[in-house]
mmCIF file of C-alpha atoms (C1' of nucleotides) and ligand atoms in Angstrom:
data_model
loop_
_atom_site.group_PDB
_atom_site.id
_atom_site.type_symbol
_atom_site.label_atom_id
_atom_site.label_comp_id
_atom_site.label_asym_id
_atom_site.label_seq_id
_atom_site.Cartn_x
_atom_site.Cartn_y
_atom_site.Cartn_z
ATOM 1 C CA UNK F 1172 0.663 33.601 4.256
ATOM 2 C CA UNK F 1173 1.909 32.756 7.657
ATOM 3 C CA UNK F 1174 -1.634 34.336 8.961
ATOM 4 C CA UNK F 1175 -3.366 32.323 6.812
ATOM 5 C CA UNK F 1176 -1.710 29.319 8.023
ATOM 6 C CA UNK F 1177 -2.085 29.706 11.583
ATOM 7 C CA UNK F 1178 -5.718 31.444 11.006
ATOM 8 C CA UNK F 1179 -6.682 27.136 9.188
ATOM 9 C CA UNK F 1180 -5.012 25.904 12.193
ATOM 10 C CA UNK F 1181 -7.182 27.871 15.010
ATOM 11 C CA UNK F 1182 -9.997 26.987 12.955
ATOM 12 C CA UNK F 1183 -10.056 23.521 13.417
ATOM 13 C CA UNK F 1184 -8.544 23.554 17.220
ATOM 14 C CA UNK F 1185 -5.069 22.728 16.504
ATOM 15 C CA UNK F 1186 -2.382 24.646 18.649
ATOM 16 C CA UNK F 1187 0.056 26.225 16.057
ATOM 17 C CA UNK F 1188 3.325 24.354 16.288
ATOM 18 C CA UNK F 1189 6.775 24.570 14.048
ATOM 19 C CA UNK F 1190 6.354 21.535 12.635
ATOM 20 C CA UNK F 1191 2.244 22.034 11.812
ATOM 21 C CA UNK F 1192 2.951 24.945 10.013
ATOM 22 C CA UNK F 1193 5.893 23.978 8.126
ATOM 23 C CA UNK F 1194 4.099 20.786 7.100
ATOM 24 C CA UNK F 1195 0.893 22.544 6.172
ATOM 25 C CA UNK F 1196 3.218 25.890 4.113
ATOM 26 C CA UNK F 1197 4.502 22.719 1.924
ATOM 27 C CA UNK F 1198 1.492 20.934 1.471
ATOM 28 C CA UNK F 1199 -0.043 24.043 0.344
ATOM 29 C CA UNK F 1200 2.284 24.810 -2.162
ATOM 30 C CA UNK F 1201 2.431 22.039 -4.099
ATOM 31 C CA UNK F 1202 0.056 20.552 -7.231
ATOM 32 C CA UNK F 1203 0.609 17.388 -6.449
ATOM 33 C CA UNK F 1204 0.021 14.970 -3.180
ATOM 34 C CA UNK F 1205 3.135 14.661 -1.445
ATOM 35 C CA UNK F 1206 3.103 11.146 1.212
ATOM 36 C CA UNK F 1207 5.138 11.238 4.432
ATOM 37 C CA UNK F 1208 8.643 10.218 2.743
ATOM 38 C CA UNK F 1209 8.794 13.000 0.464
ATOM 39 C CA UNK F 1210 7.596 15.386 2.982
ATOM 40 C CA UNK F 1211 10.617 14.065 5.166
ATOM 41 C CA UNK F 1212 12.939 14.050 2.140
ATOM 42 C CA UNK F 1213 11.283 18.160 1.350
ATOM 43 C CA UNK F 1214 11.376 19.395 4.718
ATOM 44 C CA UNK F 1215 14.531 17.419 6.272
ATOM 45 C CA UNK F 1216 15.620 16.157 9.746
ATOM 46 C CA UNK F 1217 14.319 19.297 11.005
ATOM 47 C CA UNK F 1218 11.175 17.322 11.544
ATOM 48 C CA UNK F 1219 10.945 13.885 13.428
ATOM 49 C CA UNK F 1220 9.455 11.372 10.910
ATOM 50 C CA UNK F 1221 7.193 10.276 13.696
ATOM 51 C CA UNK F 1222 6.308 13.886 14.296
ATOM 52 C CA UNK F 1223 5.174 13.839 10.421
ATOM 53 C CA UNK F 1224 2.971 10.651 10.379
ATOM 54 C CA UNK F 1225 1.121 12.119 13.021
ATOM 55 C CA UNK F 1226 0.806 15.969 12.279
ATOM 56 C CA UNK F 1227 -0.923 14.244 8.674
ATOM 57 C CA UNK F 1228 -2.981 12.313 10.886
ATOM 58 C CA UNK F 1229 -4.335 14.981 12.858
ATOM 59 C CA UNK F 1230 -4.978 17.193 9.751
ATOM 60 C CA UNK F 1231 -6.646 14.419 8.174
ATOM 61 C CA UNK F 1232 -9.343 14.126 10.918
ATOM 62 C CA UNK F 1233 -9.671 17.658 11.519
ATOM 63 C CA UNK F 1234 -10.738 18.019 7.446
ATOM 64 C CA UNK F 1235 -7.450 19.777 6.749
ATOM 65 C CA UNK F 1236 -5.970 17.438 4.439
ATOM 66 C CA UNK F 1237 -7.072 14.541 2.286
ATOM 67 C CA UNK F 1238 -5.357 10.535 2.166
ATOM 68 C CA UNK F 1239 -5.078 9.329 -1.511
ATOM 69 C CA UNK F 1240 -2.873 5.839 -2.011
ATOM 70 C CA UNK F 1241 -1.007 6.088 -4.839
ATOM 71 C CA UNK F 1242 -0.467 3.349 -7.615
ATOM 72 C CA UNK F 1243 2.083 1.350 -4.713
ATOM 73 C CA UNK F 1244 -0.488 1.817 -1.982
ATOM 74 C CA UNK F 1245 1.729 4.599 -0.553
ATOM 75 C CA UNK F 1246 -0.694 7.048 1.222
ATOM 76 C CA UNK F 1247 -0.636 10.680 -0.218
ATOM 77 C CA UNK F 1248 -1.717 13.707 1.086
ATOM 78 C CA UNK F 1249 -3.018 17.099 -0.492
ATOM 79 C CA UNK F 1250 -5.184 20.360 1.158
ATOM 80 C CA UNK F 1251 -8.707 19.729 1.459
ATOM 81 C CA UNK F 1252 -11.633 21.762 0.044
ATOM 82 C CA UNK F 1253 -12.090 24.810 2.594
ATOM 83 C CA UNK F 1254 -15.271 23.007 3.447
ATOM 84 C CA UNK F 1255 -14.100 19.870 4.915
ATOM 85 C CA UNK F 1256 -14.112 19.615 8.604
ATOM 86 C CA UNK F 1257 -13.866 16.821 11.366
ATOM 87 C CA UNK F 1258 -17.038 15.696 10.363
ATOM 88 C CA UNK F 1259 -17.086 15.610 6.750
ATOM 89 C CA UNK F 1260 -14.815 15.422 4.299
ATOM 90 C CA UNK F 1261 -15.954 16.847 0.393
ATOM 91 C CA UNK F 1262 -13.462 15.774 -1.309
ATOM 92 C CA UNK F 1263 -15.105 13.767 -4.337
ATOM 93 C CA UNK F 1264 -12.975 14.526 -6.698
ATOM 94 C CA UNK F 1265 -10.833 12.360 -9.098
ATOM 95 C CA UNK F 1266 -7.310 11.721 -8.502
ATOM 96 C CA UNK F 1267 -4.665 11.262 -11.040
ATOM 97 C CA UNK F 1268 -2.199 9.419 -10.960
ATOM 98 C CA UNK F 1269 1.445 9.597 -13.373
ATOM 99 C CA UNK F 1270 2.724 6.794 -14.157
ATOM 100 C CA UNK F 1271 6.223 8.174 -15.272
ATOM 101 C CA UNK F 1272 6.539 10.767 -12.810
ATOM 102 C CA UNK F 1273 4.588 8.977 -9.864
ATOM 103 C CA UNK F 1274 2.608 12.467 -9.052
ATOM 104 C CA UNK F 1275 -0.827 12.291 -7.709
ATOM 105 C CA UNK F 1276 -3.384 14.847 -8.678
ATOM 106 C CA UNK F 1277 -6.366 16.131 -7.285
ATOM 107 C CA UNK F 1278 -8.686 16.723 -10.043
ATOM 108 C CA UNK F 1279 -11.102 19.455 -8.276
ATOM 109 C CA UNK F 1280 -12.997 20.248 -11.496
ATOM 110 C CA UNK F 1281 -14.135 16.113 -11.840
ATOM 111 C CA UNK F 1282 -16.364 14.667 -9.860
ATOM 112 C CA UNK F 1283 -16.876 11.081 -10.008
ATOM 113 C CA UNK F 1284 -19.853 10.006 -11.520
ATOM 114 C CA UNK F 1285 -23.290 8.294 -9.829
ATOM 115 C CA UNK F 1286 -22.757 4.775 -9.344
ATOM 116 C CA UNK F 1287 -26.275 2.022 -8.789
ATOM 117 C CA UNK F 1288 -24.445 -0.699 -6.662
ATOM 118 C CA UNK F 1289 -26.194 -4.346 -6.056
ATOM 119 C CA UNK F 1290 -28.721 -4.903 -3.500
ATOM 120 C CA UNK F 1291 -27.455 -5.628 -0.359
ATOM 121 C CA UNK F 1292 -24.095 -3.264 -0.593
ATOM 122 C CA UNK F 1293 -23.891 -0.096 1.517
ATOM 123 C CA UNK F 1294 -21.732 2.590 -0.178
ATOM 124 C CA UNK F 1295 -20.010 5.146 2.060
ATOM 125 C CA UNK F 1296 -17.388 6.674 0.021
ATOM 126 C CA UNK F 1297 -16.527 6.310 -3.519
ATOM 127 C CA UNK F 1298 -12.727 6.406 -5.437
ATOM 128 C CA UNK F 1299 -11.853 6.884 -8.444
ATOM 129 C CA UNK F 1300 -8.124 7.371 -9.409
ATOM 130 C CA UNK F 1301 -6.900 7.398 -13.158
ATOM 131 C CA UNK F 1302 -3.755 5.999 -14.113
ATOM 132 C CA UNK F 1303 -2.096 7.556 -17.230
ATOM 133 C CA UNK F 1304 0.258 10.391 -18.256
ATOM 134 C CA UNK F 1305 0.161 13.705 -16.900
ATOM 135 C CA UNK F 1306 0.416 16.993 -18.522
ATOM 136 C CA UNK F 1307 3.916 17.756 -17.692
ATOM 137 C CA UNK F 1308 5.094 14.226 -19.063
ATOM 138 C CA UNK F 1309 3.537 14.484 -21.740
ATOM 139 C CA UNK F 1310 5.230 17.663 -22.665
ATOM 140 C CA UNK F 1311 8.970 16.164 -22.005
ATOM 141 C CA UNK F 1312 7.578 12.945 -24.366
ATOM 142 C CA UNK F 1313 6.329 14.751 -27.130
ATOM 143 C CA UNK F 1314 8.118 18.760 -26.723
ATOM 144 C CA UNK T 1237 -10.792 -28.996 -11.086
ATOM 145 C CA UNK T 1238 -6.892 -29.823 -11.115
ATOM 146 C CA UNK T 1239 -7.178 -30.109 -15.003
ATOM 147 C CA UNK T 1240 -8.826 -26.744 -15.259
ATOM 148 C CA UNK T 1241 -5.639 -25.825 -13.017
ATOM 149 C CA UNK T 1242 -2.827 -26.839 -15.435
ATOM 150 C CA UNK T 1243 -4.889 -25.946 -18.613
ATOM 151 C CA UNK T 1244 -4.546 -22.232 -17.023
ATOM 152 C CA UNK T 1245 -1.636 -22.861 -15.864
ATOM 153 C CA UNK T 1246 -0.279 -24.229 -19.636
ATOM 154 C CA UNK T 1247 -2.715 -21.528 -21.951
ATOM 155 C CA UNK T 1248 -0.278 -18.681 -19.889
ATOM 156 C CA UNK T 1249 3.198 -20.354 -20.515
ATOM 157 C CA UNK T 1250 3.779 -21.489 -16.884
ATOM 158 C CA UNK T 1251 4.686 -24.024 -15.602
ATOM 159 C CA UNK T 1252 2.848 -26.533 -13.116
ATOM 160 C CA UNK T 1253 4.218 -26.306 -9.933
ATOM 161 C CA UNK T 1254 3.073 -27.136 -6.480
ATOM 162 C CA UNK T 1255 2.777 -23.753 -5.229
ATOM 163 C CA UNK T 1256 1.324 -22.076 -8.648
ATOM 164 C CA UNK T 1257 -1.228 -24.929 -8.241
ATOM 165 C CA UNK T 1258 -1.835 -24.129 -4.612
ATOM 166 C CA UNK T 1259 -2.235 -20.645 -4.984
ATOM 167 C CA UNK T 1260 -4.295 -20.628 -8.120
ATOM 168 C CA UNK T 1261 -6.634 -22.861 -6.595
ATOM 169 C CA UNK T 1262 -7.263 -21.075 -3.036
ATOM 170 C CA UNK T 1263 -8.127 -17.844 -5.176
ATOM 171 C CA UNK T 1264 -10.603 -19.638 -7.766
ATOM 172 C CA UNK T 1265 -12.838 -21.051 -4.534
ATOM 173 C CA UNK T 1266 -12.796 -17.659 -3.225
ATOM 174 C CA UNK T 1267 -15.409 -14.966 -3.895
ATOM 175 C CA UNK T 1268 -13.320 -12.141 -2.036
ATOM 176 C CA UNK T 1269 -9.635 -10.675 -3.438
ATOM 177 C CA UNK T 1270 -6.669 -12.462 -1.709
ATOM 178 C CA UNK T 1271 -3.560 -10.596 0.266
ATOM 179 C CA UNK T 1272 -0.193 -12.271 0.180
ATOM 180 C CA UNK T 1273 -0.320 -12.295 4.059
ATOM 181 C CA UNK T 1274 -3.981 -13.643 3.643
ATOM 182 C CA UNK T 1275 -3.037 -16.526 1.357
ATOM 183 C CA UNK T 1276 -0.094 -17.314 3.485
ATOM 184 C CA UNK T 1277 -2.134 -17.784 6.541
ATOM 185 C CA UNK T 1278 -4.463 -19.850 4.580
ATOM 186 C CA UNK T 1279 -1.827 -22.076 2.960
ATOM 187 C CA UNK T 1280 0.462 -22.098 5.852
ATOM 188 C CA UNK T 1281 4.219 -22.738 5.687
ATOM 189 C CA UNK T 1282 4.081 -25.046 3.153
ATOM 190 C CA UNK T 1283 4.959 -22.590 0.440
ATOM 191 C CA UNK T 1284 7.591 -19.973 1.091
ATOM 192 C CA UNK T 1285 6.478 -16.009 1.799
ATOM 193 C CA UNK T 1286 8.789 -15.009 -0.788
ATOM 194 C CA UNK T 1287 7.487 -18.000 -3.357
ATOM 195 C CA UNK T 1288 3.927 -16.656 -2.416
ATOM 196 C CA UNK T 1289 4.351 -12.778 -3.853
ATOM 197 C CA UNK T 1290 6.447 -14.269 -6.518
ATOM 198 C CA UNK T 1291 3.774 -16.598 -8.025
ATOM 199 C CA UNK T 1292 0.904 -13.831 -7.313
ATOM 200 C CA UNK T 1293 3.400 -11.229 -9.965
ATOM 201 C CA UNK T 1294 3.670 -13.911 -12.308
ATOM 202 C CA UNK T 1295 0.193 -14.260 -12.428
ATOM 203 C CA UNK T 1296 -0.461 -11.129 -12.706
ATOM 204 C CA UNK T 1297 1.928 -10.480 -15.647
ATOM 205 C CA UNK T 1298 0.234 -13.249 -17.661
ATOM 206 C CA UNK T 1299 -3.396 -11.745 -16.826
ATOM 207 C CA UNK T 1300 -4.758 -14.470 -14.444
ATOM 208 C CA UNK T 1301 -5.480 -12.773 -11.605
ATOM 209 C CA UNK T 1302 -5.897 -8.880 -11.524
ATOM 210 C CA UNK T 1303 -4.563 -6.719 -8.565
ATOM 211 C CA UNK T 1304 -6.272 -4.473 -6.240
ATOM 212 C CA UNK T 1305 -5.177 -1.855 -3.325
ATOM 213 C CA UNK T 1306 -7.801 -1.949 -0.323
ATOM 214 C CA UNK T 1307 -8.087 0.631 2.174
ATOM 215 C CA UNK T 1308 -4.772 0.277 3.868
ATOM 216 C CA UNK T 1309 -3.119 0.315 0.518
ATOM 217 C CA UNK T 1310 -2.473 -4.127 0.897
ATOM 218 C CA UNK T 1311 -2.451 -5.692 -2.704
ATOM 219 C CA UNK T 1312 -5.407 -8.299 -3.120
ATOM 220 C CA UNK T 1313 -5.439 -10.399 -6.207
ATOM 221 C CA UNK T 1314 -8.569 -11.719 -7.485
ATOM 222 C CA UNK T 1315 -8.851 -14.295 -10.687
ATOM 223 C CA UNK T 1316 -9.440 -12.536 -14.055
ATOM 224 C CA UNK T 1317 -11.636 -12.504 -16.776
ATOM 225 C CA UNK T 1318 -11.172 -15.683 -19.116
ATOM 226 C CA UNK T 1319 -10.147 -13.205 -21.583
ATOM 227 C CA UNK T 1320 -7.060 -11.088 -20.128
ATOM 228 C CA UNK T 1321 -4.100 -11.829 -21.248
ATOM 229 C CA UNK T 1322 -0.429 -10.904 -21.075
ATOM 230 C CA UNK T 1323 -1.108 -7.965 -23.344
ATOM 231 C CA UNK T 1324 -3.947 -7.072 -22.196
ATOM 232 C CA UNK T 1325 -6.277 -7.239 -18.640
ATOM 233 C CA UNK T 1326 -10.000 -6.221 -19.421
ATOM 234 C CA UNK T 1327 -10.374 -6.227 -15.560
ATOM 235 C CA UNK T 1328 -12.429 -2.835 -15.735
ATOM 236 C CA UNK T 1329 -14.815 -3.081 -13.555
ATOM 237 C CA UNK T 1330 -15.816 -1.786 -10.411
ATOM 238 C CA UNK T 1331 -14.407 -2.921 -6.623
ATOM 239 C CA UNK T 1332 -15.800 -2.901 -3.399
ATOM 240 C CA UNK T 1333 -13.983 -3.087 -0.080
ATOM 241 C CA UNK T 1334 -16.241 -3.700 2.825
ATOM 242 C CA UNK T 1335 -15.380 -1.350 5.818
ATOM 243 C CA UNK T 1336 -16.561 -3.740 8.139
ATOM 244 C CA UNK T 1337 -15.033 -7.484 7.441
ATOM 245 C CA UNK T 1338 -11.916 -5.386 5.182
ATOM 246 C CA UNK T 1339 -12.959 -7.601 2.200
ATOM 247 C CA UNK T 1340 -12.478 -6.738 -1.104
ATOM 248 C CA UNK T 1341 -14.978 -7.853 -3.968
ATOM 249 C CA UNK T 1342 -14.851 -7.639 -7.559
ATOM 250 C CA UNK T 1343 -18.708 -6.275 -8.935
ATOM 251 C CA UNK T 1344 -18.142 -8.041 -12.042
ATOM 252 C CA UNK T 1345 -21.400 -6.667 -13.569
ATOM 253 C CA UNK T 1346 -20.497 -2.881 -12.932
ATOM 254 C CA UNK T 1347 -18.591 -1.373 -15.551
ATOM 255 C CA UNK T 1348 -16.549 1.875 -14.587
ATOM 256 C CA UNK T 1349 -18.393 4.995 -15.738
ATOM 257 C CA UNK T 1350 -16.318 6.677 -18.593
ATOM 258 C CA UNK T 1351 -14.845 10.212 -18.307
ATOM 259 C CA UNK T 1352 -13.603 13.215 -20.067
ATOM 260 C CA UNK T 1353 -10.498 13.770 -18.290
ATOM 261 C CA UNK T 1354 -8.348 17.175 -19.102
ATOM 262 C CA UNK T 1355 -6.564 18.046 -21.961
ATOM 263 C CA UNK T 1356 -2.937 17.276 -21.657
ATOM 264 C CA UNK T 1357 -3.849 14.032 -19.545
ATOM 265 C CA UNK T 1358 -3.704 10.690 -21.137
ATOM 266 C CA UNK T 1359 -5.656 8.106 -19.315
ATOM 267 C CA UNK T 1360 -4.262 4.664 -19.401
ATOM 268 C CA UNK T 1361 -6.302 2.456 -16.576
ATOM 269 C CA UNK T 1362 -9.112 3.661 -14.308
ATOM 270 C CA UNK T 1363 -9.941 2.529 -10.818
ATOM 271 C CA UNK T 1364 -12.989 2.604 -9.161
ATOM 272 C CA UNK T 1365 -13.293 1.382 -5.795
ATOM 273 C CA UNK T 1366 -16.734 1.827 -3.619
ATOM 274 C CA UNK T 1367 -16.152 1.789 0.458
ATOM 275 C CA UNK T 1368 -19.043 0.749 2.461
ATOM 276 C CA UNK T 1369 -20.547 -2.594 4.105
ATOM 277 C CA UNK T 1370 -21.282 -5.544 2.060
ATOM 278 C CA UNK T 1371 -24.230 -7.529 2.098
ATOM 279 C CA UNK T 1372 -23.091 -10.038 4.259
ATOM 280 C CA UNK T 1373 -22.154 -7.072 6.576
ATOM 281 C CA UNK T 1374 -25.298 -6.031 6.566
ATOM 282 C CA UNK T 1375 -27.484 -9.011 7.028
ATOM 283 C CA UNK T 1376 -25.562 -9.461 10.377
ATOM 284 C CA UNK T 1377 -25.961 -6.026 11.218
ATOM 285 C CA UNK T 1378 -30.042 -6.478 10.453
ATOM 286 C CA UNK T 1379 -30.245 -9.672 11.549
ATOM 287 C "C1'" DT L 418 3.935 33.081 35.975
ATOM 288 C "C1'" DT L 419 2.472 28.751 36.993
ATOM 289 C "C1'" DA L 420 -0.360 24.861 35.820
ATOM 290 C "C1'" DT L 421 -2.327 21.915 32.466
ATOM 291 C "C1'" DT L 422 -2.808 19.943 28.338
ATOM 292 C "C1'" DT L 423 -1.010 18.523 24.162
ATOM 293 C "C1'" DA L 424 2.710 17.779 20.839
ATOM 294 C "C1'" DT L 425 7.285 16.287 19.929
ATOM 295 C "C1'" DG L 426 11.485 13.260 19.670
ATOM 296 C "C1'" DC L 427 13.599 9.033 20.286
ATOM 297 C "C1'" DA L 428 13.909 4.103 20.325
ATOM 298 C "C1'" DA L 429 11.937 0.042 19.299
ATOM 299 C "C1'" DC L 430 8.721 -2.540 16.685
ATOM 300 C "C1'" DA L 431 5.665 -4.384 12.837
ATOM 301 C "C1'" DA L 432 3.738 -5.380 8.337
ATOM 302 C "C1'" DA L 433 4.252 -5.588 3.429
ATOM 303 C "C1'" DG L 434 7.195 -6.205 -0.059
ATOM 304 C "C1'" DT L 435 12.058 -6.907 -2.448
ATOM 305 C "C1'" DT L 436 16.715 -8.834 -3.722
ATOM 306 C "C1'" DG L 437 20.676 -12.102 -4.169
ATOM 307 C "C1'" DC L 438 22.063 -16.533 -4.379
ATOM 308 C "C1'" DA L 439 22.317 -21.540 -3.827
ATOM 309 C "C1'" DT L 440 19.331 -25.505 -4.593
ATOM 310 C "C1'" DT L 441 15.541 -27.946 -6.574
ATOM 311 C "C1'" DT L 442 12.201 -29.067 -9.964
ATOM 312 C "C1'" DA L 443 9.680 -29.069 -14.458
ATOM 313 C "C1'" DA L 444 10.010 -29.453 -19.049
ATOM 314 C "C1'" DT L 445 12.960 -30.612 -23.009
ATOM 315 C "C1'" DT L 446 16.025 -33.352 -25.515
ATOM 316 C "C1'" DA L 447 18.667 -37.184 -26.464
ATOM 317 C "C1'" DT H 566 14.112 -43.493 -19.600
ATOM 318 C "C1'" DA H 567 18.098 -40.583 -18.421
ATOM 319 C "C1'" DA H 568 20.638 -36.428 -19.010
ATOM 320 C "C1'" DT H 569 20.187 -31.510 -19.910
ATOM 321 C "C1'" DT H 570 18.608 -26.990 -19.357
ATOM 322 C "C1'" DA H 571 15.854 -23.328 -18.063
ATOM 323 C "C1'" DA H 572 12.982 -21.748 -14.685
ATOM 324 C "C1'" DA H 573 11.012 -21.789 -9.945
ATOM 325 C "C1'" DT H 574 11.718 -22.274 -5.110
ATOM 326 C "C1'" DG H 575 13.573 -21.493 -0.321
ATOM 327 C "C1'" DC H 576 16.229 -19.015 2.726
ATOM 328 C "C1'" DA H 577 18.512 -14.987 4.663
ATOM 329 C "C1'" DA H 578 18.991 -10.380 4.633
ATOM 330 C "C1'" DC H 579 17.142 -6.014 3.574
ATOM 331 C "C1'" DT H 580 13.923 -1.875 2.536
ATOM 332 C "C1'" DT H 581 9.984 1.020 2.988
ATOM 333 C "C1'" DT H 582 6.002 2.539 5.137
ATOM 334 C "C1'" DG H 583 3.776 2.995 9.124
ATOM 335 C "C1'" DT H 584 2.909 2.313 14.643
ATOM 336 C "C1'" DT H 585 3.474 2.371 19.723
ATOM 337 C "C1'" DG H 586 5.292 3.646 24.402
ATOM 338 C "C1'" DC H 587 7.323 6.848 27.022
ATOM 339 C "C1'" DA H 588 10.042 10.754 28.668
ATOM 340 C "C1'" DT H 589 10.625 15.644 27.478
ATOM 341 C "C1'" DA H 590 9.261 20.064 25.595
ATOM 342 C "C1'" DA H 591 6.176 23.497 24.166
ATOM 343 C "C1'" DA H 592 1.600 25.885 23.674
ATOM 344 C "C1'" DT H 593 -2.349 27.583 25.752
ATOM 345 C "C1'" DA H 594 -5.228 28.582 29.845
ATOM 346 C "C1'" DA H 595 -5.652 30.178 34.528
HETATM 347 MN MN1 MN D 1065 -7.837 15.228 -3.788
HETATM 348 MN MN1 MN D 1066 -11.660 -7.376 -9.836
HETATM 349 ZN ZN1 ZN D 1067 3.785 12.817 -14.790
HETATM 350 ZN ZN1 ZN D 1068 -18.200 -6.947 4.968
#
DNA sequence: TTATTTATGCAACAAAGTTGCATTTAATTA
DNA sequence: TAATTAAATGCAACTTTGTTGCATAAATAA
C-alpha cells in the first residue's frame, strides 16, 4: 500500500514526506470525510497541526483530495476520484451528512441532478449535501 | 414597515426589542443572506456581537429567517417563507453564492431536485447550493 | 556529496462562534 | 400606573477552526 501511496504522490509532483503519507494512508482508509481536527486527534502530535492544514491544502489543489463543509461549516476532506487533477476536480457527487454521528459521506454512485438557473447567473460548481441519518445510525436506532 | 416588524415579531412569540427590531429589519431590505460579522458592521456597535448571533438563533428557531453556509463555511441568514414556522421551515429551495462579490442569494423559484438516496439512509433536509457569478457580477464583467 | 528547493515546526494571530453571569428591559399582573 | 416576573441584553472570557511569518529540516537534483 505504501507503493501505492507514494506512486499518487509522484503523480501529482508532490515530494513524499512522513507526514504526506501518513495523512494520505488515513484519509484513504476511512468511509467517511475526516476535517483537520480529527485528523490531528487520529494521527496525534506526531504531526504539527499547521503541517496538517497545509498538507490538505496542497492535496486539494493537486486533485488528491476533495473539501466538503459539514453541517457546522467545518471543512472535510475525503480521496478524490483517480481522475481529478490540478486542473479539474470530478467530484460531483452527493455528500451525506449524519446528523447523530456527524459523518460526512461521499455518495460516488449519486450524481446531482441538472439544474436551469435564472438568466443572468453563471454556475461553476454545484453542491448538494443531504442531511439525515446514516446507515450505521440507523442500525443502533432501530437493531 | 415597523408594524409589519412587531406583527412578526408577536405571530413567533418574541418579544419586541430594539435589537430583534434592528436586525429583522436590515435582513427584510436586503436581497442577499446576512453574516453575523456582516450585520454587525452594518449595524455598528449599537447592538452587542454576542446579542447579534443570539437574536439571529432565535430567529431561526421560530422559522423567520433560514440559515445558510457559504463557501468559507460563514452562516448567512436570509428571511423565510411567510409560512415556516417553529415546527417546520419549508426553506427548500435552491442557493447561490456568487464567487465573485461572496454573496449569497436565495433562488426562491428553484425548487431542489428530488432524489433516491440509498437504502439504509434517511434523508431529513437537502441542500443545494450553486457556485458561480451572479448577474450583477456579470453585467460588470460585460459591461 | 553538495546545492537547491520545498516542507515542516513553532509562535503568534485572526475570525467565527459560545458560555456564564450580572444587569436591564418587556410584558404581565395587581 | 406601579410592582412583579420572565426573558433579553451586555460584557468578559473562552473555544474552535484556520492563517501567516520565519527559522530549521528534509527531499530531490546536480
Ligand atoms: Mn465526496
Ligand atoms: Mn434561502
Ligand atoms: Zn450516522
Ligand atoms: Zn456576485
Amino acid at each position: 500500500m505504501n507503493d501505492e501511496l507514494n506512486d499518487l504522490l509522484e503523480k501529482h509532483g508532490l515530494k513524499k514526506t512522513g507526514p504526506r503519507v501518513k495523512v494520505l494512508s488515513v484519509l484513504k482508509l476511512r468511509d467517511t470525510a475526516a476535517s483537520q481536527p480529527e485528523l490531528e486527534e487520529i494521527i496525534g502530535k506526531e504531526i504539527d497541526r499547521v503541517t496538517l492544514y497545509r498538507v490538505l491544502t496542497a492535496f486539494e489543489e493537486k486533485g488528491i483530495i476533495h473539501k466538503v463543509l459539514d453541517m457546522n461549516g467545518t471543512a472535510k476532506y475525503a480521496v478524490c476520484d483517480s481522475s481529478c487533477t490540478d486542473k479539474q476536480h470530478k467530484d460531483e457527487h452527493v455528500h451525506f451528512n449524519c446528523t447523530l454521528c456527524l459523518n460526512v459521506y461521499c455518495m460516488d454512485t449519486l450524481h446531482i441532478p441538472q439544474l436551469v438557473i435564472p438568466a443572468g447567473f453563471t454556475s461553476q460548481v454545484v453542491n448538494m449535501m443531504v442531511y439525515g441519518i446514516c446507515d450505521k445510525c440507523n442500525l443502533k436506532l432501530k437493531g
